[in-house]
Amino acid sequence: MSERTTSRRALLGAAAAGTAGLAVTAGTAGATRATRGRFAGKVVLITGATSGIGEATAKAFAGEGAKVVFCGRRAHLGAKVEAEIRRAGGEATYIQADVRIPEQVRSFVDSGVARYGGLDIAFNNAGVEMRGKPVHEMAVADWDNIQSTNARGVFLSIKYEVPHMLRAGRGVIICTSSAGAERARPGNAAYVASKRAIQGIVRSAALDYGTKGIRVNAILPGTTDTPLVRPPGLPDDQWELFKKAWGPLNVHGLHRMAEPEEIATSILALADGFPFMTGSSVVVDGGSLAGSPMVFPPGFPPP
């Protein structure tokens, strides 16, 4: 890992410790922060939180006192994230679930509500990506998998979350779309379509439930340093070189990829602020969409 990347991560870790109360200090002090945070007593449900933005957001909510229940398909990673949150003095429960399967989504939501006694905030984040194939070369099965995970997964999550919020008369739902939904690139039709669909679901759901005390918004992250973006099997040294190339070629805005913790900060803000915001798509992309078309480093998207 480069010195610059290490420094930025250290700063983000320090910020998370100050605002989310997590990650660096465990035991009694961590538990005290967790019970006094701005989400103390709130129940937060997160899909796709075994890595990346979901993991960072689960830790941030837990560090601010929330009781977090989260899912993902990879049980070993889910157990790891849960253990890290608990060691830092937070409260979290991992439940293995696949957002493509209705019965598993319903069981995940209902089990989380039963464990913690309610549902205040839902972050529907689970998603997959496939890059590098034009439409005529894309397998139907690949298209279906992306739509089922990204768009259908959000639909199913909202479907089973809302009844609990209706009973409480309140709730906040945030769904992960993508800045890529606003700017397509070659070989990415399935992903872009799924993320545009999420924005449509959010807008309609916001109208369905606005008078019931439930706000529904989408967050559109820019390119973020997560396993979803990093090509599988790419060695650390090559990934660091790739990220260094990203800065000079991404000539707009902040000139770099986001860190997952930075996106998590925006999600927490949407969860407890902006009481008059619903049906919105909030772009958090470091200014990339504000400029002309993106320039990608050689090899991006990866083959």
mmCIF file of C-alpha atoms in Angstrom:
data_model
loop_
_atom_site.group_PDB
_atom_site.id
_atom_site.type_symbol
_atom_site.label_atom_id
_atom_site.label_comp_id
_atom_site.label_asym_id
_atom_site.label_seq_id
_atom_site.Cartn_x
_atom_site.Cartn_y
_atom_site.Cartn_z
ATOM 1 C CA MET A 1 0.000 0.000 0.000
ATOM 2 C CA SER A 2 1.375 3.420 -0.925
ATOM 3 C CA GLU A 3 2.314 6.015 1.689
ATOM 4 C CA ARG A 4 -0.340 8.384 0.310
ATOM 5 C CA THR A 5 -3.055 5.726 0.470
ATOM 6 C CA THR A 6 -1.999 4.690 3.953
ATOM 7 C CA SER A 7 -2.113 8.287 5.120
ATOM 8 C CA ARG A 8 -5.582 8.880 3.677
ATOM 9 C CA ARG A 9 -6.909 5.671 5.237
ATOM 10 C CA ALA A 10 -5.396 6.685 8.569
ATOM 11 C CA LEU A 11 -7.137 10.038 8.408
ATOM 12 C CA LEU A 12 -10.425 8.389 7.519
ATOM 13 C CA GLY A 13 -9.967 5.942 10.368
ATOM 14 C CA ALA A 14 -9.400 8.819 12.749
ATOM 15 C CA ALA A 15 -12.497 10.581 11.442
ATOM 16 C CA ALA A 16 -14.533 7.415 11.875
ATOM 17 C CA ALA A 17 -13.281 7.112 15.421
ATOM 18 C CA GLY A 18 -14.396 10.642 16.145
ATOM 19 C CA THR A 19 -17.768 10.644 14.367
ATOM 20 C CA ALA A 20 -18.709 6.995 14.416
ATOM 21 C CA GLY A 21 -16.883 5.970 17.572
ATOM 22 C CA LEU A 22 -15.671 2.725 16.055
ATOM 23 C CA ALA A 23 -12.636 0.820 14.929
ATOM 24 C CA VAL A 24 -9.720 1.798 17.109
ATOM 25 C CA THR A 25 -10.806 1.538 20.722
ATOM 26 C CA ALA A 26 -12.637 -1.489 22.032
ATOM 27 C CA GLY A 27 -13.905 -2.510 25.445
ATOM 28 C CA THR A 28 -15.647 -0.178 27.889
ATOM 29 C CA ALA A 29 -14.788 3.055 26.086
ATOM 30 C CA GLY A 30 -16.083 1.679 22.783
ATOM 31 C CA ALA A 31 -19.268 0.446 24.414
ATOM 32 C CA THR A 32 -19.814 3.858 26.055
ATOM 33 C CA ARG A 33 -19.500 5.642 22.720
ATOM 34 C CA ALA A 34 -21.818 3.144 21.056
ATOM 35 C CA THR A 35 -24.575 3.666 23.609
ATOM 36 C CA ARG A 36 -24.334 7.468 23.390
ATOM 37 C CA GLY A 37 -24.022 7.958 19.644
ATOM 38 C CA ARG A 38 -26.448 9.822 17.458
ATOM 39 C CA PHE A 39 -28.147 6.554 16.452
ATOM 40 C CA ALA A 40 -28.324 5.149 19.977
ATOM 41 C CA GLY A 41 -31.311 2.822 20.290
ATOM 42 C CA LYS A 42 -32.009 2.778 16.544
ATOM 43 C CA VAL A 43 -32.273 -0.472 14.618
ATOM 44 C CA VAL A 44 -30.504 -0.420 11.254
ATOM 45 C CA LEU A 45 -30.794 -3.120 8.605
ATOM 46 C CA ILE A 46 -28.193 -3.359 5.827
ATOM 47 C CA THR A 47 -28.015 -5.673 2.826
ATOM 48 C CA GLY A 48 -24.654 -6.470 1.293
ATOM 49 C CA ALA A 49 -22.492 -5.480 4.249
ATOM 50 C CA THR A 50 -19.789 -8.154 4.205
ATOM 51 C CA SER A 51 -17.355 -5.831 2.401
ATOM 52 C CA GLY A 52 -16.936 -2.429 0.791
ATOM 53 C CA ILE A 53 -19.454 0.360 1.307
ATOM 54 C CA GLY A 54 -21.859 -1.897 3.194
ATOM 55 C CA GLU A 55 -19.201 -2.993 5.677
ATOM 56 C CA ALA A 56 -18.002 0.563 6.259
ATOM 57 C CA THR A 57 -21.580 1.730 6.795
ATOM 58 C CA ALA A 58 -22.393 -1.081 9.218
ATOM 59 C CA LYS A 59 -19.361 -0.139 11.304
ATOM 60 C CA ALA A 60 -20.221 3.561 11.182
ATOM 61 C CA PHE A 61 -23.827 3.001 12.318
ATOM 62 C CA ALA A 62 -22.737 0.621 15.076
ATOM 63 C CA GLY A 63 -20.120 3.091 16.227
ATOM 64 C CA GLU A 64 -22.870 5.686 16.593
ATOM 65 C CA GLY A 65 -24.951 3.454 18.847
ATOM 66 C CA ALA A 66 -27.207 1.675 16.358
ATOM 67 C CA LYS A 67 -28.147 -1.974 16.605
ATOM 68 C CA VAL A 68 -27.129 -3.274 13.210
ATOM 69 C CA VAL A 69 -28.411 -6.398 11.479
ATOM 70 C CA PHE A 70 -26.824 -7.100 8.124
ATOM 71 C CA CYS A 71 -26.717 -9.764 5.452
ATOM 72 C CA GLY A 72 -24.542 -11.027 2.641
ATOM 73 C CA ARG A 73 -23.922 -14.296 0.876
ATOM 74 C CA ARG A 74 -20.373 -14.864 2.198
ATOM 75 C CA ALA A 75 -20.773 -16.242 5.711
ATOM 76 C CA HIS A 76 -17.075 -16.115 6.595
ATOM 77 C CA LEU A 77 -16.901 -12.407 5.817
ATOM 78 C CA GLY A 78 -20.173 -11.724 7.617
ATOM 79 C CA ALA A 79 -18.870 -13.390 10.764
ATOM 80 C CA LYS A 80 -15.649 -11.383 10.499
ATOM 81 C CA VAL A 81 -17.457 -8.021 10.201
ATOM 82 C CA GLU A 82 -19.788 -8.877 13.085
ATOM 83 C CA ALA A 83 -16.848 -9.833 15.302
ATOM 84 C CA GLU A 84 -14.967 -6.619 14.458
ATOM 85 C CA ILE A 85 -17.995 -4.485 15.340
ATOM 86 C CA ARG A 86 -18.515 -6.287 18.640
ATOM 87 C CA ARG A 87 -14.841 -6.022 19.574
ATOM 88 C CA ALA A 88 -15.103 -2.269 19.040
ATOM 89 C CA GLY A 89 -18.027 -2.070 21.464
ATOM 90 C CA GLY A 90 -20.842 -2.028 18.894
ATOM 91 C CA GLU A 91 -23.926 -4.207 18.514
ATOM 92 C CA ALA A 92 -24.361 -6.161 15.272
ATOM 93 C CA THR A 93 -25.769 -9.426 14.007
ATOM 94 C CA TYR A 94 -24.923 -11.081 10.702
ATOM 95 C CA ILE A 95 -27.563 -13.214 8.973
ATOM 96 C CA GLN A 96 -26.677 -15.034 5.783
ATOM 97 C CA ALA A 97 -29.118 -14.152 3.012
ATOM 98 C CA ASP A 98 -29.254 -13.808 -0.758
ATOM 99 C CA VAL A 99 -31.279 -10.777 -1.881
ATOM 100 C CA ARG A 100 -32.294 -12.618 -5.061
ATOM 101 C CA ILE A 101 -34.401 -15.067 -3.053
ATOM 102 C CA PRO A 102 -37.670 -13.694 -1.610
ATOM 103 C CA GLU A 103 -37.887 -16.165 1.280
ATOM 104 C CA GLN A 104 -34.370 -15.343 2.408
ATOM 105 C CA VAL A 105 -34.959 -11.587 2.256
ATOM 106 C CA ARG A 106 -38.181 -11.884 4.243
ATOM 107 C CA SER A 107 -36.535 -14.127 6.827
ATOM 108 C CA PHE A 108 -33.566 -11.767 7.136
ATOM 109 C CA VAL A 109 -35.765 -8.717 7.716
ATOM 110 C CA ASP A 110 -38.184 -10.448 10.067
ATOM 111 C CA SER A 111 -35.379 -12.068 12.069
ATOM 112 C CA GLY A 112 -33.590 -8.753 12.500
ATOM 113 C CA VAL A 113 -36.765 -7.032 13.647
ATOM 114 C CA ALA A 114 -37.513 -9.856 16.066
ATOM 115 C CA ARG A 115 -34.001 -9.716 17.510
ATOM 116 C CA TYR A 116 -33.847 -5.970 18.071
ATOM 117 C CA GLY A 117 -37.507 -5.067 18.419
ATOM 118 C CA GLY A 118 -38.124 -2.845 15.419
ATOM 119 C CA LEU A 119 -36.726 -1.249 12.273
ATOM 120 C CA ASP A 120 -35.817 2.418 11.988
ATOM 121 C CA ILE A 121 -33.396 2.614 9.052
ATOM 122 C CA ALA A 122 -32.787 0.315 6.094
ATOM 123 C CA PHE A 123 -29.800 0.603 3.784
ATOM 124 C CA ASN A 124 -30.393 -1.560 0.707
ATOM 125 C CA ASN A 125 -26.897 -1.851 -0.641
ATOM 126 C CA ALA A 126 -26.347 -5.362 -2.034
ATOM 127 C CA GLY A 127 -25.145 -5.323 -5.612
ATOM 128 C CA VAL A 128 -22.950 -6.940 -8.253
ATOM 129 C CA GLU A 129 -21.312 -5.697 -11.423
ATOM 130 C CA MET A 130 -20.153 -7.181 -14.709
ATOM 131 C CA ARG A 131 -18.074 -5.154 -17.124
ATOM 132 C CA GLY A 132 -16.545 -5.445 -20.543
ATOM 133 C CA LYS A 133 -19.255 -7.040 -22.709
ATOM 134 C CA PRO A 134 -21.383 -5.272 -25.296
ATOM 135 C CA VAL A 135 -25.073 -6.120 -25.299
ATOM 136 C CA HIS A 136 -24.963 -8.647 -28.150
ATOM 137 C CA GLU A 137 -22.237 -10.662 -26.392
ATOM 138 C CA MET A 138 -23.869 -10.683 -22.979
ATOM 139 C CA ALA A 139 -25.312 -13.968 -21.763
ATOM 140 C CA VAL A 140 -28.955 -13.827 -20.749
ATOM 141 C CA ALA A 141 -28.022 -15.480 -17.451
ATOM 142 C CA ASP A 142 -25.531 -12.688 -16.696
ATOM 143 C CA TRP A 143 -28.133 -10.025 -17.448
ATOM 144 C CA ASP A 144 -30.681 -11.770 -15.229
ATOM 145 C CA ASN A 145 -28.233 -12.156 -12.352
ATOM 146 C CA ILE A 146 -27.400 -8.444 -12.307
ATOM 147 C CA GLN A 147 -31.039 -7.369 -12.509
ATOM 148 C CA SER A 148 -32.069 -9.911 -9.857
ATOM 149 C CA THR A 149 -29.367 -8.831 -7.420
ATOM 150 C CA ASN A 150 -29.375 -5.083 -7.930
ATOM 151 C CA ALA A 151 -32.910 -4.071 -8.909
ATOM 152 C CA ARG A 152 -35.029 -7.004 -7.786
ATOM 153 C CA GLY A 153 -33.011 -7.213 -4.576
ATOM 154 C CA VAL A 154 -33.928 -3.611 -3.743
ATOM 155 C CA PHE A 155 -37.589 -4.286 -4.586
ATOM 156 C CA LEU A 156 -37.683 -7.348 -2.323
ATOM 157 C CA SER A 157 -35.914 -5.536 0.501
ATOM 158 C CA ILE A 158 -38.355 -2.630 0.442
ATOM 159 C CA LYS A 159 -41.285 -5.024 0.138
ATOM 160 C CA TYR A 160 -40.413 -6.761 3.402
ATOM 161 C CA GLU A 161 -39.049 -3.718 5.260
ATOM 162 C CA VAL A 162 -42.004 -1.417 4.759
ATOM 163 C CA PRO A 163 -44.631 -3.372 6.744
ATOM 164 C CA HIS A 164 -42.504 -3.035 9.889
ATOM 165 C CA MET A 165 -42.072 0.704 9.291
ATOM 166 C CA LEU A 166 -45.776 1.166 8.609
ATOM 167 C CA ARG A 167 -46.580 -0.349 11.986
ATOM 168 C CA ALA A 168 -44.168 2.090 13.627
ATOM 169 C CA GLY A 169 -45.414 5.036 11.568
ATOM 170 C CA ARG A 170 -41.909 6.070 10.552
ATOM 171 C CA GLY A 171 -38.742 4.932 8.847
ATOM 172 C CA VAL A 172 -35.887 5.799 6.501
ATOM 173 C CA ILE A 173 -34.879 3.724 3.497
ATOM 174 C CA ILE A 174 -31.689 4.414 1.519
ATOM 175 C CA CYS A 175 -30.825 2.415 -1.604
ATOM 176 C CA THR A 176 -27.504 2.223 -3.399
ATOM 177 C CA SER A 177 -27.690 3.238 -7.041
ATOM 178 C CA SER A 178 -24.529 4.525 -8.734
ATOM 179 C CA ALA A 179 -23.113 7.626 -10.352
ATOM 180 C CA GLY A 180 -22.694 5.259 -13.277
ATOM 181 C CA ALA A 181 -26.463 5.317 -13.687
ATOM 182 C CA GLU A 182 -26.078 8.914 -14.857
ATOM 183 C CA ARG A 183 -23.120 8.282 -17.160
ATOM 184 C CA ALA A 184 -22.893 4.989 -19.017
ATOM 185 C CA ARG A 185 -19.739 3.451 -20.383
ATOM 186 C CA PRO A 186 -19.155 0.694 -22.961
ATOM 187 C CA GLY A 187 -19.834 -2.868 -21.902
ATOM 188 C CA ASN A 188 -21.877 -1.880 -18.873
ATOM 189 C CA ALA A 189 -25.492 -2.004 -20.058
ATOM 190 C CA ALA A 190 -26.724 -4.500 -17.474
ATOM 191 C CA TYR A 191 -25.238 -2.652 -14.526
ATOM 192 C CA VAL A 192 -26.381 0.778 -15.695
ATOM 193 C CA ALA A 193 -29.893 -0.518 -16.357
ATOM 194 C CA SER A 194 -30.118 -2.044 -12.889
ATOM 195 C CA LYS A 195 -28.917 1.113 -11.166
ATOM 196 C CA ARG A 196 -31.288 3.312 -13.174
ATOM 197 C CA ALA A 197 -34.080 0.940 -12.163
ATOM 198 C CA ILE A 198 -33.240 1.508 -8.494
ATOM 199 C CA GLN A 199 -33.786 5.233 -8.945
ATOM 200 C CA GLY A 200 -37.223 4.519 -10.416
ATOM 201 C CA ILE A 201 -38.123 2.206 -7.540
ATOM 202 C CA VAL A 202 -37.015 4.827 -5.025
ATOM 203 C CA ARG A 203 -39.072 7.586 -6.606
ATOM 204 C CA SER A 204 -42.238 5.506 -6.732
ATOM 205 C CA ALA A 205 -41.759 4.144 -3.201
ATOM 206 C CA ALA A 206 -41.221 7.672 -1.902
ATOM 207 C CA LEU A 207 -44.637 8.616 -3.265
ATOM 208 C CA ASP A 208 -46.232 5.438 -1.919
ATOM 209 C CA TYR A 209 -45.069 5.966 1.658
ATOM 210 C CA GLY A 210 -44.355 9.672 2.115
ATOM 211 C CA THR A 211 -47.619 10.312 3.931
ATOM 212 C CA LYS A 212 -46.922 7.291 6.153
ATOM 213 C CA GLY A 213 -43.787 8.796 7.684
ATOM 214 C CA ILE A 214 -41.322 6.829 5.560
ATOM 215 C CA ARG A 215 -38.637 8.584 3.512
ATOM 216 C CA VAL A 216 -36.976 6.767 0.601
ATOM 217 C CA ASN A 217 -33.861 8.054 -1.160
ATOM 218 C CA ALA A 218 -31.074 6.738 -3.373
ATOM 219 C CA ILE A 219 -27.372 7.376 -2.980
ATOM 220 C CA LEU A 220 -25.210 7.395 -6.108
ATOM 221 C CA PRO A 221 -21.575 6.753 -5.168
ATOM 222 C CA GLY A 222 -18.771 7.450 -7.566
ATOM 223 C CA THR A 223 -15.951 4.983 -8.105
ATOM 224 C CA THR A 224 -14.980 3.658 -4.678
ATOM 225 C CA ASP A 225 -12.062 1.512 -3.558
ATOM 226 C CA THR A 226 -14.029 -1.692 -2.946
ATOM 227 C CA PRO A 227 -13.872 -5.343 -4.058
ATOM 228 C CA LEU A 228 -16.657 -4.556 -6.549
ATOM 229 C CA VAL A 229 -14.317 -2.212 -8.422
ATOM 230 C CA ARG A 230 -11.022 -4.008 -7.932
ATOM 231 C CA PRO A 231 -10.418 -6.692 -10.586
ATOM 232 C CA PRO A 232 -10.452 -10.165 -8.988
ATOM 233 C CA GLY A 233 -7.027 -11.571 -8.211
ATOM 234 C CA LEU A 234 -5.170 -8.331 -8.903
ATOM 235 C CA PRO A 235 -2.097 -8.139 -6.620
ATOM 236 C CA ASP A 236 -1.916 -5.288 -4.110
ATOM 237 C CA ASP A 237 1.052 -3.606 -5.798
ATOM 238 C CA GLN A 238 -0.716 -3.543 -9.171
ATOM 239 C CA TRP A 239 -3.907 -2.218 -7.596
ATOM 240 C CA GLU A 240 -1.952 0.602 -5.978
ATOM 241 C CA LEU A 241 -0.400 1.480 -9.347
ATOM 242 C CA PHE A 242 -3.850 1.409 -10.911
ATOM 243 C CA LYS A 243 -5.220 3.793 -8.274
ATOM 244 C CA LYS A 244 -2.290 6.153 -8.790
ATOM 245 C CA ALA A 245 -3.159 6.260 -12.499
ATOM 246 C CA TRP A 246 -6.791 6.964 -11.612
ATOM 247 C CA GLY A 247 -6.008 10.319 -9.996
ATOM 248 C CA PRO A 248 -4.298 12.073 -12.915
ATOM 249 C CA LEU A 249 -6.744 10.630 -15.481
ATOM 250 C CA ASN A 250 -9.835 11.462 -13.434
ATOM 251 C CA VAL A 251 -9.380 15.115 -14.240
ATOM 252 C CA HIS A 252 -12.538 16.319 -12.493
ATOM 253 C CA GLY A 253 -13.487 17.056 -8.911
ATOM 254 C CA LEU A 254 -11.365 15.444 -6.209
ATOM 255 C CA HIS A 255 -9.096 13.562 -8.673
ATOM 256 C CA ARG A 256 -9.281 10.188 -6.892
ATOM 257 C CA MET A 257 -11.432 7.242 -5.944
ATOM 258 C CA ALA A 258 -13.603 7.464 -2.851
ATOM 259 C CA GLU A 259 -12.863 5.460 0.256
ATOM 260 C CA PRO A 260 -15.787 3.351 1.577
ATOM 261 C CA GLU A 261 -15.774 5.322 4.820
ATOM 262 C CA GLU A 262 -16.453 8.534 2.907
ATOM 263 C CA ILE A 263 -19.572 7.078 1.300
ATOM 264 C CA ALA A 264 -20.683 5.743 4.700
ATOM 265 C CA THR A 265 -20.508 9.271 6.110
ATOM 266 C CA SER A 266 -22.976 10.431 3.459
ATOM 267 C CA ILE A 267 -25.338 7.537 4.178
ATOM 268 C CA LEU A 268 -25.444 8.373 7.877
ATOM 269 C CA ALA A 269 -26.200 11.976 7.006
ATOM 270 C CA LEU A 270 -29.130 10.906 4.822
ATOM 271 C CA ALA A 271 -30.398 8.667 7.601
ATOM 272 C CA ASP A 272 -30.793 11.300 10.313
ATOM 273 C CA GLY A 273 -30.851 14.581 8.416
ATOM 274 C CA PHE A 274 -32.788 16.166 5.571
ATOM 275 C CA PRO A 275 -36.305 15.521 6.917
ATOM 276 C CA PHE A 276 -37.931 17.048 3.819
ATOM 277 C CA MET A 277 -35.893 14.963 1.353
ATOM 278 C CA THR A 278 -37.544 11.928 -0.219
ATOM 279 C CA GLY A 279 -37.553 10.432 -3.696
ATOM 280 C CA SER A 280 -34.154 11.972 -4.357
ATOM 281 C CA SER A 281 -31.009 10.606 -5.959
ATOM 282 C CA VAL A 282 -27.994 11.997 -4.119
ATOM 283 C CA VAL A 283 -24.726 11.919 -6.057
ATOM 284 C CA VAL A 284 -21.550 11.418 -3.984
ATOM 285 C CA ASP A 285 -18.881 11.120 -6.655
ATOM 286 C CA GLY A 286 -16.168 13.654 -5.822
ATOM 287 C CA GLY A 287 -17.356 15.949 -8.602
ATOM 288 C CA SER A 288 -16.874 13.550 -11.521
ATOM 289 C CA LEU A 289 -20.323 14.092 -13.018
ATOM 290 C CA ALA A 290 -19.832 17.850 -12.831
ATOM 291 C CA GLY A 291 -17.270 17.708 -15.636
ATOM 292 C CA SER A 292 -16.925 16.275 -19.120
ATOM 293 C CA PRO A 293 -16.935 12.503 -19.795
ATOM 294 C CA MET A 294 -14.748 10.441 -17.492
ATOM 295 C CA VAL A 295 -11.307 9.273 -18.589
ATOM 296 C CA PHE A 296 -10.409 5.815 -17.289
ATOM 297 C CA PRO A 297 -6.922 4.367 -16.698
ATOM 298 C CA PRO A 298 -5.705 1.762 -19.201
ATOM 299 C CA GLY A 299 -7.375 -1.554 -18.470
ATOM 300 C CA PHE A 300 -10.486 -0.037 -16.868
ATOM 301 C CA PRO A 301 -13.012 -1.513 -17.037
ATOM 302 C CA PRO A 302 -10.992 -4.691 -16.534
ATOM 303 C CA PRO A 303 -11.548 -7.503 -19.068
#
